[in-house]
């Protein structure tokens, strides 16, 4: 089929008539693909999502689905479903009735079967008759997802759907959601400020800043090859070292590049008092500042030899100085100019 899935072409959206919220965004979501738009708060994510849904007029550009320009297609005729951070369940209806909401017109047996299948998909077997008030936050969002999936939307639009939930809960939840989207072969566009959400759910990630897309890539490619320092910084790399600084710490980079230290890019060298440069272990000392106890390790803020602050994990309570080394695979080279 020609032009299968969603095509956003040079979409421009203003708010209050003259202020730019989405500044020429182009992206595709193929049938069955999950694409995440990842950007800081205020970068234009919700506005873009609302424009795709048809809730926000385009000042320029096109939104096309399966080859059909949606300019004249009403919101309700697009076959899209939008799911928000607060799942907005109907508190007075049971779980099953919430899930069945968008398929009320199906014959009863078919409807019940579909509800049960979806509850199974989101790992809520046996929840059909539960009251909404008895659900945890994670359960409620899974019910909201099942309800969104029930009508088999051509496109599911998700606005920060799980980022309000607490961390411990989210890891498993994101796994369940990822599976559910795949099992149902749902085509989805997710917008979020949350890296974990984007990396766990998306086949491809589009990084948005100030209403413009900075890079679109698979999660793996994005992480290993951020297109600019800005993208790398947003993903959690930093501090960034200039060429001579990186070299002094054992990593060669090209002219015009900087080295971004990843979250695991600095490693404590616990074993030996003597830190000697060698190809295997280019160790150096850093000054230790604030420390924080975490599960099974201590997180220390340290000052690198050139003055930048970085974080390092260590097993033992560090003294004033700590031996560390850069882990080349956990650092990225990015263009210095960007
Ligand atoms: P995000 O979802 O990424 O946080 P939004 O799409 O909500 O971003 O907003 C993008 C930008 O447009 C922000 O700077 C926001 O303040 C502004 N904006 C969007 N809609 C309005 C509005 N109705 N009134 C005022 N500012 C708005
Ligand atoms: Mg938003």
Tab-separated table of C-alpha atoms and ligand atoms in Angstrom:
chain	number	residue	atom	x	y	z
A	1	UNK	CA	0.000	0.000	0.000
A	2	UNK	CA	1.232	3.478	-0.872
A	3	UNK	CA	2.189	5.663	2.093
A	4	UNK	CA	1.275	3.216	4.808
A	5	UNK	CA	1.042	4.686	8.311
A	6	UNK	CA	1.496	8.237	9.531
A	7	UNK	CA	3.430	10.919	7.664
A	8	UNK	CA	3.947	14.309	9.249
A	9	UNK	CA	5.393	16.777	6.761
A	10	UNK	CA	6.838	20.107	7.779
A	11	UNK	CA	4.151	20.658	10.413
A	12	UNK	CA	4.008	24.178	11.836
A	13	UNK	CA	1.730	25.033	14.759
A	14	UNK	CA	1.350	28.409	16.474
A	15	UNK	CA	-0.267	29.212	19.778
A	16	UNK	CA	-1.913	32.547	20.451
A	17	UNK	CA	-1.716	33.095	16.676
A	18	UNK	CA	1.883	34.262	16.479
A	19	UNK	CA	4.001	32.120	18.804
A	20	UNK	CA	5.674	29.080	17.335
A	21	UNK	CA	5.160	25.802	19.259
A	22	UNK	CA	5.965	23.306	16.462
A	23	UNK	CA	8.476	24.562	13.933
A	24	UNK	CA	8.493	22.441	10.783
A	25	UNK	CA	8.387	18.881	12.103
A	26	UNK	CA	8.578	15.931	9.706
A	27	UNK	CA	8.398	12.342	10.857
A	28	UNK	CA	6.932	8.994	9.823
A	29	UNK	CA	5.377	6.217	11.834
A	30	UNK	CA	5.114	3.026	9.785
A	31	UNK	CA	2.239	0.590	10.369
A	32	UNK	CA	2.928	-1.347	13.537
A	33	UNK	CA	5.776	0.933	14.528
A	34	UNK	CA	6.114	2.765	17.856
A	35	UNK	CA	7.823	6.146	17.568
A	36	UNK	CA	8.630	8.277	20.599
A	37	UNK	CA	9.082	12.028	20.456
A	38	UNK	CA	11.454	12.832	23.295
A	39	UNK	CA	11.891	16.411	24.450
A	40	UNK	CA	12.155	18.621	27.508
A	41	UNK	CA	9.084	20.267	28.975
A	42	UNK	CA	7.886	23.034	26.671
A	43	UNK	CA	9.608	21.641	23.573
A	44	UNK	CA	6.285	21.312	21.736
A	45	UNK	CA	5.449	17.626	22.240
A	46	UNK	CA	1.832	17.944	23.312
A	47	UNK	CA	1.134	20.522	20.641
A	48	UNK	CA	2.521	18.196	17.975
A	49	UNK	CA	0.456	15.295	19.300
A	50	UNK	CA	-2.681	17.413	19.375
A	51	UNK	CA	-2.039	18.528	15.809
A	52	UNK	CA	-1.791	14.901	14.677
A	53	UNK	CA	-5.022	14.124	16.525
A	54	UNK	CA	-6.679	17.043	14.753
A	55	UNK	CA	-7.181	19.084	17.918
A	56	UNK	CA	-4.792	21.842	16.856
A	57	UNK	CA	-4.787	23.549	13.446
A	58	UNK	CA	-1.676	23.408	11.260
A	59	UNK	CA	-0.336	26.757	10.065
A	60	UNK	CA	1.704	24.920	7.477
A	61	UNK	CA	2.564	21.376	6.408
A	62	UNK	CA	0.542	18.199	6.172
A	63	UNK	CA	-0.556	15.246	8.249
A	64	UNK	CA	-1.181	12.169	6.120
A	65	UNK	CA	-2.384	8.707	7.124
A	66	UNK	CA	-2.262	5.741	4.727
A	67	UNK	CA	-1.751	8.185	1.884
A	68	UNK	CA	-4.774	10.356	2.796
A	69	UNK	CA	-4.242	13.998	3.778
A	70	UNK	CA	-6.148	14.544	7.041
A	71	UNK	CA	-6.650	18.294	6.586
A	72	UNK	CA	-10.369	17.798	6.006
A	73	UNK	CA	-10.853	14.696	8.135
A	74	UNK	CA	-12.612	15.422	11.441
A	75	UNK	CA	-11.073	14.337	14.729
A	76	UNK	CA	-13.672	11.613	15.282
A	77	UNK	CA	-13.251	10.235	11.747
A	78	UNK	CA	-9.485	9.729	11.977
A	79	UNK	CA	-9.687	6.441	13.877
A	80	UNK	CA	-7.059	7.650	16.343
A	81	UNK	CA	-7.128	7.305	20.124
A	82	UNK	CA	-5.319	9.650	22.512
A	83	UNK	CA	-4.150	8.528	25.944
A	84	UNK	CA	-2.922	11.014	28.554
A	85	UNK	CA	-0.790	10.895	31.695
A	86	UNK	CA	-3.878	10.659	33.856
A	87	UNK	CA	-5.702	7.813	32.145
A	88	UNK	CA	-9.022	9.571	32.813
A	89	UNK	CA	-10.918	6.391	33.610
A	90	UNK	CA	-14.609	6.623	34.446
A	91	UNK	CA	-14.554	6.231	38.236
A	92	UNK	CA	-18.129	4.954	38.473
A	93	UNK	CA	-17.661	2.131	35.925
A	94	UNK	CA	-15.920	-1.198	36.564
A	95	UNK	CA	-12.606	-2.063	34.935
A	96	UNK	CA	-14.391	-4.161	32.288
A	97	UNK	CA	-16.857	-1.385	31.460
A	98	UNK	CA	-14.041	1.111	31.148
A	99	UNK	CA	-12.182	-1.147	28.738
A	100	UNK	CA	-15.385	-1.829	26.785
A	101	UNK	CA	-16.228	1.858	26.492
A	102	UNK	CA	-15.021	2.333	22.918
A	103	UNK	CA	-16.580	-0.940	21.720
A	104	UNK	CA	-20.046	-0.546	23.272
A	105	UNK	CA	-21.649	-1.320	19.922
A	106	UNK	CA	-20.116	-4.786	19.553
A	107	UNK	CA	-22.321	-7.806	20.355
A	108	UNK	CA	-21.995	-8.731	24.001
A	109	UNK	CA	-20.093	-12.022	23.619
A	110	UNK	CA	-17.588	-10.487	21.251
A	111	UNK	CA	-17.182	-7.452	23.468
A	112	UNK	CA	-16.559	-9.551	26.568
A	113	UNK	CA	-14.046	-11.687	24.755
A	114	UNK	CA	-12.171	-8.623	23.549
A	115	UNK	CA	-12.153	-7.104	27.053
A	116	UNK	CA	-10.783	-10.308	28.541
A	117	UNK	CA	-8.115	-10.604	25.866
A	118	UNK	CA	-6.985	-7.046	26.479
A	119	UNK	CA	-6.964	-7.449	30.259
A	120	UNK	CA	-4.789	-10.486	29.708
A	121	UNK	CA	-2.508	-8.520	27.400
A	122	UNK	CA	-1.918	-5.859	30.058
A	123	UNK	CA	-1.510	-8.550	32.746
A	124	UNK	CA	-4.742	-7.744	34.590
A	125	UNK	CA	-6.513	-11.093	34.369
A	126	UNK	CA	-9.282	-11.265	36.943
A	127	UNK	CA	-9.624	-7.487	37.288
A	128	UNK	CA	-12.804	-7.194	35.183
A	129	UNK	CA	-15.173	-6.460	38.057
A	130	UNK	CA	-12.847	-4.341	40.160
A	131	UNK	CA	-13.810	-0.779	40.985
A	132	UNK	CA	-11.504	1.905	39.618
A	133	UNK	CA	-10.926	3.331	43.115
A	134	UNK	CA	-9.225	0.080	44.194
A	135	UNK	CA	-6.506	0.237	41.518
A	136	UNK	CA	-2.907	1.349	42.008
A	137	UNK	CA	-1.552	4.023	39.671
A	138	UNK	CA	0.173	1.446	37.496
A	139	UNK	CA	-2.931	-0.732	37.270
A	140	UNK	CA	-5.081	2.257	36.370
A	141	UNK	CA	-2.729	3.192	33.526
A	142	UNK	CA	-2.812	-0.393	32.248
A	143	UNK	CA	-6.623	-0.289	32.254
A	144	UNK	CA	-6.435	3.017	30.391
A	145	UNK	CA	-4.134	1.389	27.849
A	146	UNK	CA	-6.484	-1.582	27.408
A	147	UNK	CA	-9.367	0.843	26.902
A	148	UNK	CA	-7.336	2.769	24.314
A	149	UNK	CA	-6.476	-0.436	22.454
A	150	UNK	CA	-10.001	-1.891	22.513
A	151	UNK	CA	-11.330	-0.140	19.389
A	152	UNK	CA	-8.193	-1.166	17.473
A	153	UNK	CA	-7.130	2.415	16.717
A	154	UNK	CA	-5.350	3.062	13.419
A	155	UNK	CA	-2.987	5.171	15.482
A	156	UNK	CA	-2.539	5.388	19.246
A	157	UNK	CA	-1.317	8.774	20.494
A	158	UNK	CA	0.252	8.694	23.950
A	159	UNK	CA	1.084	11.873	25.887
A	160	UNK	CA	3.551	11.113	28.738
A	161	UNK	CA	1.438	8.087	29.654
A	162	UNK	CA	3.564	6.579	32.412
A	163	UNK	CA	5.979	9.278	33.526
A	164	UNK	CA	3.931	10.216	36.605
A	165	UNK	CA	4.304	6.744	38.102
A	166	UNK	CA	7.048	5.998	40.564
A	167	UNK	CA	10.270	4.495	39.405
A	168	UNK	CA	10.188	1.036	40.973
A	169	UNK	CA	6.784	0.406	39.474
A	170	UNK	CA	7.624	1.705	36.062
A	171	UNK	CA	10.299	-0.746	35.010
A	172	UNK	CA	7.931	-3.699	34.902
A	173	UNK	CA	5.054	-1.571	33.684
A	174	UNK	CA	7.031	-0.364	30.673
A	175	UNK	CA	7.854	-3.962	29.827
A	176	UNK	CA	4.165	-4.916	29.958
A	177	UNK	CA	3.187	-1.930	27.842
A	178	UNK	CA	5.904	-2.613	25.298
A	179	UNK	CA	4.680	-6.197	24.965
A	180	UNK	CA	1.060	-5.121	24.721
A	181	UNK	CA	1.828	-2.679	21.900
A	182	UNK	CA	3.726	-5.372	20.039
A	183	UNK	CA	1.177	-8.137	20.566
A	184	UNK	CA	-1.582	-5.908	19.249
A	185	UNK	CA	0.665	-4.565	16.463
A	186	UNK	CA	-0.412	-1.094	17.396
A	187	UNK	CA	0.906	1.857	15.448
A	188	UNK	CA	1.763	4.446	18.070
A	189	UNK	CA	3.187	7.918	18.478
A	190	UNK	CA	4.345	8.567	22.027
A	191	UNK	CA	5.518	11.936	23.329
A	192	UNK	CA	7.473	12.123	26.561
A	193	UNK	CA	10.195	13.993	28.433
A	194	UNK	CA	11.206	10.711	30.033
A	195	UNK	CA	14.175	8.888	28.516
A	196	UNK	CA	13.269	5.563	30.143
A	197	UNK	CA	9.792	5.680	28.668
A	198	UNK	CA	11.104	6.465	25.191
A	199	UNK	CA	13.893	3.894	25.262
A	200	UNK	CA	11.683	1.137	26.683
A	201	UNK	CA	8.784	1.574	24.277
A	202	UNK	CA	9.985	2.968	20.972
A	203	UNK	CA	11.290	1.392	17.781
A	204	UNK	CA	12.591	4.842	16.886
A	205	UNK	CA	13.058	8.011	18.900
A	206	UNK	CA	12.755	11.567	17.582
A	207	UNK	CA	14.474	14.147	19.780
A	208	UNK	CA	12.551	17.441	19.839
A	209	UNK	CA	13.931	20.794	21.038
A	210	UNK	CA	12.269	24.187	20.600
A	211	UNK	CA	9.690	22.724	18.252
A	212	UNK	CA	12.251	21.150	15.889
A	213	UNK	CA	13.433	17.592	15.504
A	214	UNK	CA	17.144	17.264	16.233
A	215	UNK	CA	17.592	13.605	15.365
A	216	UNK	CA	15.519	10.520	14.577
A	217	UNK	CA	17.115	7.138	15.183
A	218	UNK	CA	16.683	3.744	16.801
A	219	UNK	CA	17.254	3.872	20.568
A	220	UNK	CA	20.543	2.060	20.209
A	221	UNK	CA	21.832	4.335	17.463
A	222	UNK	CA	20.674	7.455	19.276
A	223	UNK	CA	22.475	6.421	22.438
A	224	UNK	CA	25.721	5.546	20.659
A	225	UNK	CA	25.704	8.322	18.090
A	226	UNK	CA	23.893	11.418	19.313
A	227	UNK	CA	23.946	13.926	16.451
A	228	UNK	CA	24.956	16.908	18.566
A	229	UNK	CA	26.150	17.946	21.956
A	230	UNK	CA	22.648	19.203	22.730
A	231	UNK	CA	21.127	15.783	22.024
A	232	UNK	CA	23.869	14.022	23.991
A	233	UNK	CA	23.332	16.352	26.930
A	234	UNK	CA	19.602	15.753	26.869
A	235	UNK	CA	20.187	11.989	26.918
A	236	UNK	CA	22.294	12.343	30.058
A	237	UNK	CA	25.855	12.631	28.770
A	238	UNK	CA	28.155	15.115	30.441
A	239	UNK	CA	30.399	16.735	31.348
A	240	UNK	CA	32.026	17.263	27.951
A	241	UNK	CA	35.797	17.261	27.577
A	242	UNK	CA	37.829	19.132	24.965
A	243	UNK	CA	40.408	17.234	22.981
A	244	UNK	CA	43.454	17.954	25.210
A	245	UNK	CA	41.469	17.195	28.377
A	246	UNK	CA	40.211	13.904	26.991
A	247	UNK	CA	43.710	12.988	25.882
A	248	UNK	CA	45.116	13.728	29.325
A	249	UNK	CA	42.583	11.263	30.698
A	250	UNK	CA	43.429	8.573	28.156
A	251	UNK	CA	40.928	9.010	25.296
A	252	UNK	CA	41.847	10.369	21.856
A	253	UNK	CA	39.232	12.352	19.953
A	254	UNK	CA	39.401	14.202	16.634
A	255	UNK	CA	39.736	17.939	16.140
A	256	UNK	CA	36.355	19.621	16.370
A	257	UNK	CA	34.951	16.948	18.651
A	258	UNK	CA	34.180	16.873	22.347
A	259	UNK	CA	33.903	13.795	24.533
A	260	UNK	CA	30.664	13.337	26.461
A	261	UNK	CA	30.969	11.193	29.567
A	262	UNK	CA	28.003	8.844	29.889
A	263	UNK	CA	26.214	8.019	33.156
A	264	UNK	CA	28.543	5.014	33.517
A	265	UNK	CA	31.458	6.693	31.771
A	266	UNK	CA	33.517	7.204	34.886
A	267	UNK	CA	34.471	4.155	36.890
A	268	UNK	CA	36.031	3.952	40.328
A	269	UNK	CA	39.295	2.032	40.345
A	270	UNK	CA	39.016	0.452	43.741
A	271	UNK	CA	41.887	-1.981	43.914
A	272	UNK	CA	45.241	-0.256	43.926
A	273	UNK	CA	46.797	2.748	45.555
A	274	UNK	CA	49.112	3.355	42.633
A	275	UNK	CA	47.401	4.698	39.520
A	276	UNK	CA	49.643	4.294	36.518
A	277	UNK	CA	48.647	5.017	32.951
A	278	UNK	CA	48.407	1.843	30.911
A	279	UNK	CA	46.342	0.844	27.891
A	280	UNK	CA	44.061	-1.214	30.133
A	281	UNK	CA	43.642	1.216	32.968
A	282	UNK	CA	44.321	4.886	32.466
A	283	UNK	CA	43.610	5.839	36.034
A	284	UNK	CA	43.728	9.266	37.620
A	285	UNK	CA	42.748	10.868	40.888
A	286	UNK	CA	39.759	13.097	41.412
A	287	UNK	CA	38.664	15.256	44.319
A	288	UNK	CA	35.565	13.939	46.056
A	289	UNK	CA	32.712	16.266	46.975
A	290	UNK	CA	29.234	15.308	48.013
A	291	UNK	CA	28.420	11.615	48.440
A	292	UNK	CA	25.064	9.861	48.538
A	293	UNK	CA	24.241	6.319	49.604
A	294	UNK	CA	22.297	4.308	47.033
A	295	UNK	CA	21.376	0.638	46.866
A	296	UNK	CA	24.638	-1.274	47.082
A	297	UNK	CA	26.934	1.592	46.181
A	298	UNK	CA	27.838	5.174	46.932
A	299	UNK	CA	27.257	7.906	44.397
A	300	UNK	CA	29.985	10.571	44.601
A	301	UNK	CA	30.217	13.964	42.934
A	302	UNK	CA	33.848	14.428	41.921
A	303	UNK	CA	35.878	17.192	40.331
A	304	UNK	CA	37.880	16.128	37.289
A	305	UNK	CA	41.449	17.400	36.817
A	306	UNK	CA	40.175	20.153	34.493
A	307	UNK	CA	37.552	21.391	36.898
A	308	UNK	CA	34.364	19.775	35.583
A	309	UNK	CA	32.044	17.972	37.955
A	310	UNK	CA	31.023	14.401	37.263
A	311	UNK	CA	29.410	11.511	39.085
A	312	UNK	CA	30.949	8.174	39.898
A	313	UNK	CA	29.768	5.069	41.696
A	314	UNK	CA	31.977	3.469	44.264
A	315	UNK	CA	31.594	0.549	46.646
A	316	UNK	CA	33.473	2.038	49.585
A	317	UNK	CA	33.074	5.346	51.344
A	318	UNK	CA	35.615	7.455	49.434
A	319	UNK	CA	38.239	9.677	51.060
A	320	UNK	CA	39.047	13.133	49.789
A	321	UNK	CA	40.535	11.618	46.670
A	322	UNK	CA	39.327	8.731	44.558
A	323	UNK	CA	41.021	6.775	41.783
A	324	UNK	CA	38.885	6.658	38.640
A	325	UNK	CA	39.158	5.950	34.930
A	326	UNK	CA	37.097	6.802	31.878
A	327	UNK	CA	35.278	3.891	30.257
A	328	UNK	CA	35.633	4.514	26.507
A	329	UNK	CA	32.532	2.484	25.536
A	330	UNK	CA	30.427	4.587	27.899
A	331	UNK	CA	31.514	7.909	26.424
A	332	UNK	CA	30.550	9.544	23.096
A	333	UNK	CA	32.320	11.787	20.665
A	334	UNK	CA	30.161	14.601	19.348
A	335	UNK	CA	30.804	17.631	17.192
A	336	UNK	CA	32.035	20.485	19.374
A	337	UNK	CA	30.288	23.150	17.321
A	338	UNK	CA	26.761	21.844	17.729
B	1	LIG	P1	5.467	20.054	25.891
B	1	LIG	O1	4.299	19.153	25.737
B	1	LIG	O2	6.687	19.554	25.188
B	1	LIG	O3	5.776	20.380	27.323
B	1	LIG	P2	3.765	22.036	24.657
B	1	LIG	O4	3.466	21.504	23.317
B	1	LIG	O5	2.724	21.908	25.691
B	1	LIG	O6	5.142	21.432	25.162
B	1	LIG	O7	4.134	23.579	24.507
B	1	LIG	C1	5.120	24.037	23.612
B	1	LIG	C2	5.370	25.501	23.823
B	1	LIG	O8	4.235	26.256	23.456
B	1	LIG	C3	5.657	25.875	25.251
B	1	LIG	O9	6.590	26.920	25.255
B	1	LIG	C4	4.325	26.323	25.787
B	1	LIG	O10	4.500	27.220	26.834
B	1	LIG	C5	3.728	26.968	24.565
B	1	LIG	N1	2.260	26.852	24.491
B	1	LIG	C6	1.578	25.884	23.885
B	1	LIG	N2	0.259	26.098	23.943
B	1	LIG	C7	0.101	27.235	24.628
B	1	LIG	C8	-1.016	27.997	25.030
B	1	LIG	N3	-2.243	27.620	24.740
B	1	LIG	N4	-0.779	29.118	25.725
B	1	LIG	C9	0.447	29.510	26.026
B	1	LIG	N5	1.538	28.845	25.671
B	1	LIG	C10	1.375	27.716	24.988
B	2	LIG	MG1	3.157	18.139	27.198
